[in-house]
Short mmCIF file of C-alpha atoms in Angstrom, two decimals:
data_model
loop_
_atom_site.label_atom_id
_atom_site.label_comp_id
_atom_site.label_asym_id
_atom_site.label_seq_id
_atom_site.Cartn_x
_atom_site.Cartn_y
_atom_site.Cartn_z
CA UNK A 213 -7.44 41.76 23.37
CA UNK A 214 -4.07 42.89 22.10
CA UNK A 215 -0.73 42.04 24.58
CA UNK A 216 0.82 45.07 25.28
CA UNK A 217 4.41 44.45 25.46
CA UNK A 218 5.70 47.51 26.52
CA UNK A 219 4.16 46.98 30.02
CA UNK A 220 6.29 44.29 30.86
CA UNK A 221 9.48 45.38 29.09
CA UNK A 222 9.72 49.33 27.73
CA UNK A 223 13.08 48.27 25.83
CA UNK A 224 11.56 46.16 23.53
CA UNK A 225 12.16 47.49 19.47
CA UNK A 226 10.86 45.27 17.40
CA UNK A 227 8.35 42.09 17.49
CA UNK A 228 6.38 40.01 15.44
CA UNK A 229 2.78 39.97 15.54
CA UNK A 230 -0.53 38.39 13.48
CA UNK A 231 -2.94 40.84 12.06
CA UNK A 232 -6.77 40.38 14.08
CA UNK A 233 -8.50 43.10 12.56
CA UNK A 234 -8.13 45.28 9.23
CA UNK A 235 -10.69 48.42 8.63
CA UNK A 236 -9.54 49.17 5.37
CA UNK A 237 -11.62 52.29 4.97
CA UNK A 238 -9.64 53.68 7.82
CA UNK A 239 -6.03 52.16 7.06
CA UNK A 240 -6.24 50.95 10.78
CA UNK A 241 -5.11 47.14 11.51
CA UNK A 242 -5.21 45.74 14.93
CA UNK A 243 -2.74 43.20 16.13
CA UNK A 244 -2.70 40.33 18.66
CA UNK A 245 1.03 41.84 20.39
CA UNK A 246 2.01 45.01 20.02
CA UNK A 247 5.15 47.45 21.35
CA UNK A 248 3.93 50.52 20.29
CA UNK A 249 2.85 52.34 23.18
CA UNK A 250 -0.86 53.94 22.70
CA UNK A 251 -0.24 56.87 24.42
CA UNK A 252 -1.96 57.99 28.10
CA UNK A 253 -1.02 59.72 31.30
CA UNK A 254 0.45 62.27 29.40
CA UNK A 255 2.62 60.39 27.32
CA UNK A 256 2.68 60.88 23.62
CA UNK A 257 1.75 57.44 21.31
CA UNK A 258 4.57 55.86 19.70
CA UNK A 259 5.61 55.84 16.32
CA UNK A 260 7.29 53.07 14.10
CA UNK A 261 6.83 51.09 11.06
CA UNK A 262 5.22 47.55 10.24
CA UNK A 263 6.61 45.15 8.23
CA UNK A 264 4.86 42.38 6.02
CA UNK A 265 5.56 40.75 2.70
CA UNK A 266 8.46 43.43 2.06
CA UNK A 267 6.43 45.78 2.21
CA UNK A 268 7.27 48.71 4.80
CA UNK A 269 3.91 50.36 6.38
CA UNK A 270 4.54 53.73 8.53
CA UNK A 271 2.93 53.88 11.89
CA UNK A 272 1.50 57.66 12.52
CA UNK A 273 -0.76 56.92 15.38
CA UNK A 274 -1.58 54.43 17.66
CA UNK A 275 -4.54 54.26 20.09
CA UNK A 276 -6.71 51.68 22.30
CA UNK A 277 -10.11 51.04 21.10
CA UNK A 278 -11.85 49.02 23.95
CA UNK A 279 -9.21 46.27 24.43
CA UNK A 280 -7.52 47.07 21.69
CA UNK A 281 -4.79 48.66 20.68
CA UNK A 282 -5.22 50.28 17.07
CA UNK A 283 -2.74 50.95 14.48
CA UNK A 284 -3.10 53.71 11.93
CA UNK A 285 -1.12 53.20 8.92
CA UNK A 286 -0.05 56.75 7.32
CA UNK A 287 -1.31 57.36 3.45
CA UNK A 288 1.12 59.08 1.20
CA UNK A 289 -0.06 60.63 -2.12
CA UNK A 290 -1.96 58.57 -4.18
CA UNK A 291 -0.52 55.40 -4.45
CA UNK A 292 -2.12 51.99 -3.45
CA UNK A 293 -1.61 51.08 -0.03
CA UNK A 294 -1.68 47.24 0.51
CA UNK A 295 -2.94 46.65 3.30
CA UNK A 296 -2.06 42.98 5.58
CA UNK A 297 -4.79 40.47 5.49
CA UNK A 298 -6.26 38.81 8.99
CA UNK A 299 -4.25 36.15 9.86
CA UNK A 300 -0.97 37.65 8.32
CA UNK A 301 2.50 37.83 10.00
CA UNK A 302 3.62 40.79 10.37
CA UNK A 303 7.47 42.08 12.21
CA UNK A 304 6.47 46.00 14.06
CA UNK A 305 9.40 48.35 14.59
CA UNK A 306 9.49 51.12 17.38
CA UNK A 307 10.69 54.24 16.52
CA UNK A 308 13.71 54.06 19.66
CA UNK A 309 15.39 57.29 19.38
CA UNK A 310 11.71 59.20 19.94
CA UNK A 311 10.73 56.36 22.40
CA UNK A 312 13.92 56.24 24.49
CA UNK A 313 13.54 60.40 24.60
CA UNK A 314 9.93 59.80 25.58
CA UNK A 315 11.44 57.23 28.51
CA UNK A 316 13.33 59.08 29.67
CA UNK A 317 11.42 61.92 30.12
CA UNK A 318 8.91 60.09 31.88
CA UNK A 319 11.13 59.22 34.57
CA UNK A 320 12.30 62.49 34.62
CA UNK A 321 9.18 63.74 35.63
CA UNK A 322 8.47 61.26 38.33
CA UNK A 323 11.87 62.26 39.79
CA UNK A 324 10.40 65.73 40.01
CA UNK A 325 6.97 64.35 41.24
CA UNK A 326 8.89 62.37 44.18
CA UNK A 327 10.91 65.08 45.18
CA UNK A 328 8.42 67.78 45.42
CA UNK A 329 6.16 65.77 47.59
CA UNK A 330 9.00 63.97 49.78
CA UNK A 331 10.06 67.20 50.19
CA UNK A 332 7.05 69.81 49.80
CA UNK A 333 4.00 67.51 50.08
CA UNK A 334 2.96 69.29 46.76
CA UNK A 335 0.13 67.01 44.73
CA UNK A 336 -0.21 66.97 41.64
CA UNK A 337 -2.53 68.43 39.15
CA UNK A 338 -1.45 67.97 35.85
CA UNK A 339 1.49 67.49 33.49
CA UNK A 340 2.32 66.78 29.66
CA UNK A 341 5.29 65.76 28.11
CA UNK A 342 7.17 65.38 24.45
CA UNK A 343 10.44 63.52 23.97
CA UNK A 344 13.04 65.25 25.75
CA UNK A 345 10.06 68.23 27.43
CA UNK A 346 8.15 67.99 29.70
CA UNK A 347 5.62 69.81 32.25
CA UNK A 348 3.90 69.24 35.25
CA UNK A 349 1.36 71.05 37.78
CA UNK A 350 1.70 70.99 41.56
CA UNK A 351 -0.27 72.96 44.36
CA UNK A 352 2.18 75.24 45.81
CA UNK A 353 1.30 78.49 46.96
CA UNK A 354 4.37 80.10 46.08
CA UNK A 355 6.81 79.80 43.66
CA UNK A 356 10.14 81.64 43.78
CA UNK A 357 13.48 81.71 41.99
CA UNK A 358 15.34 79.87 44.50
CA UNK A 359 12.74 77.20 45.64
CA UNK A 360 12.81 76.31 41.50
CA UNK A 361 17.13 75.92 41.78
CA UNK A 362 16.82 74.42 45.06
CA UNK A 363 14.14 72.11 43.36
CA UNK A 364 16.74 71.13 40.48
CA UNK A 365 19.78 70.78 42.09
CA UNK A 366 17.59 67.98 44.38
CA UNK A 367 16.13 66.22 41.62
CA UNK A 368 19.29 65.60 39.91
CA UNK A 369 20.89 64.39 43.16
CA UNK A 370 18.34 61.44 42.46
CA UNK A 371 19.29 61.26 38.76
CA UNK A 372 23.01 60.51 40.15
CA UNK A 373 22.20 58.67 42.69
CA UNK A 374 21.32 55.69 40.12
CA UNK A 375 17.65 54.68 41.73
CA UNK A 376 16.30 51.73 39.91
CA UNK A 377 12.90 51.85 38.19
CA UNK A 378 10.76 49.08 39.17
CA UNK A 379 7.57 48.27 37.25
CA UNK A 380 5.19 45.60 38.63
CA UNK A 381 1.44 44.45 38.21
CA UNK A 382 -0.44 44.21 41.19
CA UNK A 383 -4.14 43.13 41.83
CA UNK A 384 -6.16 46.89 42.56
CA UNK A 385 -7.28 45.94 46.38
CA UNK A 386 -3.26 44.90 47.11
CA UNK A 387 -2.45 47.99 45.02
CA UNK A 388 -4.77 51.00 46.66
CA UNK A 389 -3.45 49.55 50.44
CA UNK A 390 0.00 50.85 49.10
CA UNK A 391 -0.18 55.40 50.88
CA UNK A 392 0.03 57.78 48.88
CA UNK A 393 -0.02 55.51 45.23
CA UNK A 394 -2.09 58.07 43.58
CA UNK A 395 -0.65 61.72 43.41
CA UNK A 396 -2.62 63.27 40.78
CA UNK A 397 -4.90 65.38 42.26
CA UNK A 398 -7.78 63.32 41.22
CA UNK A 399 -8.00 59.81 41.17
CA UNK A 400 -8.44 58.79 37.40
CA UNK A 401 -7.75 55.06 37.59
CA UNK A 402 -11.61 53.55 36.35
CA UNK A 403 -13.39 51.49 38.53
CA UNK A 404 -13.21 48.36 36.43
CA UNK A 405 -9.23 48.10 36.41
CA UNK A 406 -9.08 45.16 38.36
CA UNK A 407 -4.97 45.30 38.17
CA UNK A 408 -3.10 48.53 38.59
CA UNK A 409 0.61 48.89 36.79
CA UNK A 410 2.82 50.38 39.18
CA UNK A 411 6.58 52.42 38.33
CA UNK A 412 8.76 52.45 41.56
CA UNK A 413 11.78 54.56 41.71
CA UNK A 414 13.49 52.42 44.15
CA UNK A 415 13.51 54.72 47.45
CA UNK A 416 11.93 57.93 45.97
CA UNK A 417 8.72 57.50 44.66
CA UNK A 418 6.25 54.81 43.74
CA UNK A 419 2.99 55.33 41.46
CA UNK A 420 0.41 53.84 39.91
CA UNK A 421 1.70 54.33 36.26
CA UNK A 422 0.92 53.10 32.29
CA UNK A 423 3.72 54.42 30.53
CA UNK A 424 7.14 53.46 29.62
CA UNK A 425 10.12 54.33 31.66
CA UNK A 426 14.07 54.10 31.80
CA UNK A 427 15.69 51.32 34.25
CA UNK A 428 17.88 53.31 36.27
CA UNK A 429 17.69 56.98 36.73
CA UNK A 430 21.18 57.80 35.30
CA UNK A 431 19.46 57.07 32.05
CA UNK A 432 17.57 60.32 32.43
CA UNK A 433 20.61 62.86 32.20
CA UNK A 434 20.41 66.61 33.67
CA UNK A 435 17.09 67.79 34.27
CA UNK A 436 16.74 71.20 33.41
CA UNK A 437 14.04 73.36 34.93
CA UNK A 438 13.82 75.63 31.91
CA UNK A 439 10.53 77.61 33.41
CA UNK A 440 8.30 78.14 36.08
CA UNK A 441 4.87 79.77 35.71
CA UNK A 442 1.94 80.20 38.20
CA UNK A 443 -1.58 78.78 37.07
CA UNK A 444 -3.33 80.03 39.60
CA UNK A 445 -3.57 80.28 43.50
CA UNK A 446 -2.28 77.48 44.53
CA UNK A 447 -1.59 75.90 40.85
CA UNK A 448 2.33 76.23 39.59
CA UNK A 449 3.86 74.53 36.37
CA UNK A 450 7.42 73.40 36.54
CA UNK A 451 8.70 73.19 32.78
CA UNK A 452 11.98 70.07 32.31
CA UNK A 453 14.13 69.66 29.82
CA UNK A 454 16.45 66.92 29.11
CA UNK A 455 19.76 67.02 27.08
CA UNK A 456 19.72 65.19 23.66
#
């Protein structure tokens, strides 16, 4: 089973690691720690390079397989990729500038998630993001112009407010007693997660949550609600963005 670092500590860059698994034929290695991010609940995987024997490997894509997490190590042209053995040492490097974006976008949108339903009682039913973008899906009925500014001007209240973000592990009977922790629409937590992550923005919101997330919400910057579209009946998509 590879540690996930980034669960316990999102500002982590780099780490060292040994090598578990290498399937050559696919350039993928697996690793016993990693701080790459796999991606899930609508954020995007990181992106990074590993390091071993001076030789720099790029990181396109990383993913869980079972309880792992999986590495894929990007081909260029045709020259010889060397590979890491099992057992090997080997130093991973985060991509920050795309992973802080990605942060603090995240948090971003679970400003926006804890203000529409403190304030609306909107669920929601979707939502996507890319670093410094992001969208998300709640059932309102309506959607005007000035609900949308009234909307903004309230969620970056919170941003300046300077809410700390809280992350903590908690077993999933202690964690489901906790109203309202799931506000997606569906519940899409598996039945054999016997621990649930949670992401609390100190006296706002509070969610079950896998991703990776600023520390204080002044970290996040103006939100921007660039659009607003409706997606059906009682389905409308807020679109954020952040400044650089």
């Amino acid at each position: 089973m590879t540690e996930l670092i980034c669960h316990t500590d999102s500002y982590i860059r780099d780490f060292t690691a040994q090598v578990l698994v290498v399937q050559a034929d696919q350039n993928l290695v697996v690793l016993d720690r990693t701080a790459f991010y796999p991606g899930g609940g609508g954020q995007p995987y990181d992106a990074g390079t590993l390091v071993v024997d001076e030789q720099t490997l790029t990181v396109s894509k990383v993913k869980r397989q079972g309880n792992d997490i999986v590495h894929q190590i990007e081909v260029e042209g045709e020259d010889a990729l060397q590979l890491p053995q099992v057992g090997a040492e080997v130093t991973g490097y985060v991509d920050w500038e795309r992973r802080y974006r990605l942060m603090r976008t995240h948090t971003a949108l679970h400003i926006l998630c804890g203000v529409v339903w403190r304030d609306y009682g909107a669920q929601v039913t979707g939502g996507n993001m890319e670093p410094l973008k992001g969208r998300m899906d709640f059932e309102f009925e309506a959607l005007r112009q000035e609900l949308v500014q009234e909307i903004e001007a309230k969620v970056n209240a919170e941003v300046e407010s300077g809410r700390q973000v809280v992350v903590r592990n908690l077993p999933r009977a202690e964690a489901f007693e906790i109203p309202d922790l799931i506000r997606t629409k569906i519940n899409l937590l598996p039945e054999g997660i016997e621990e649930v992550r949670t992401v609390e923005i100190v006296g706002l919101d509070l969610q079950a949550d896998g991703g990776t997330h600023v520390a204080n919400t002044r970290e996040v910057g103006h939100i921007r609600i660039a659009d607003y579209k409706s997606k059906g009946r009682i389905n409308k998509r807020l679109h954020i963005e952040l400044a650089p």
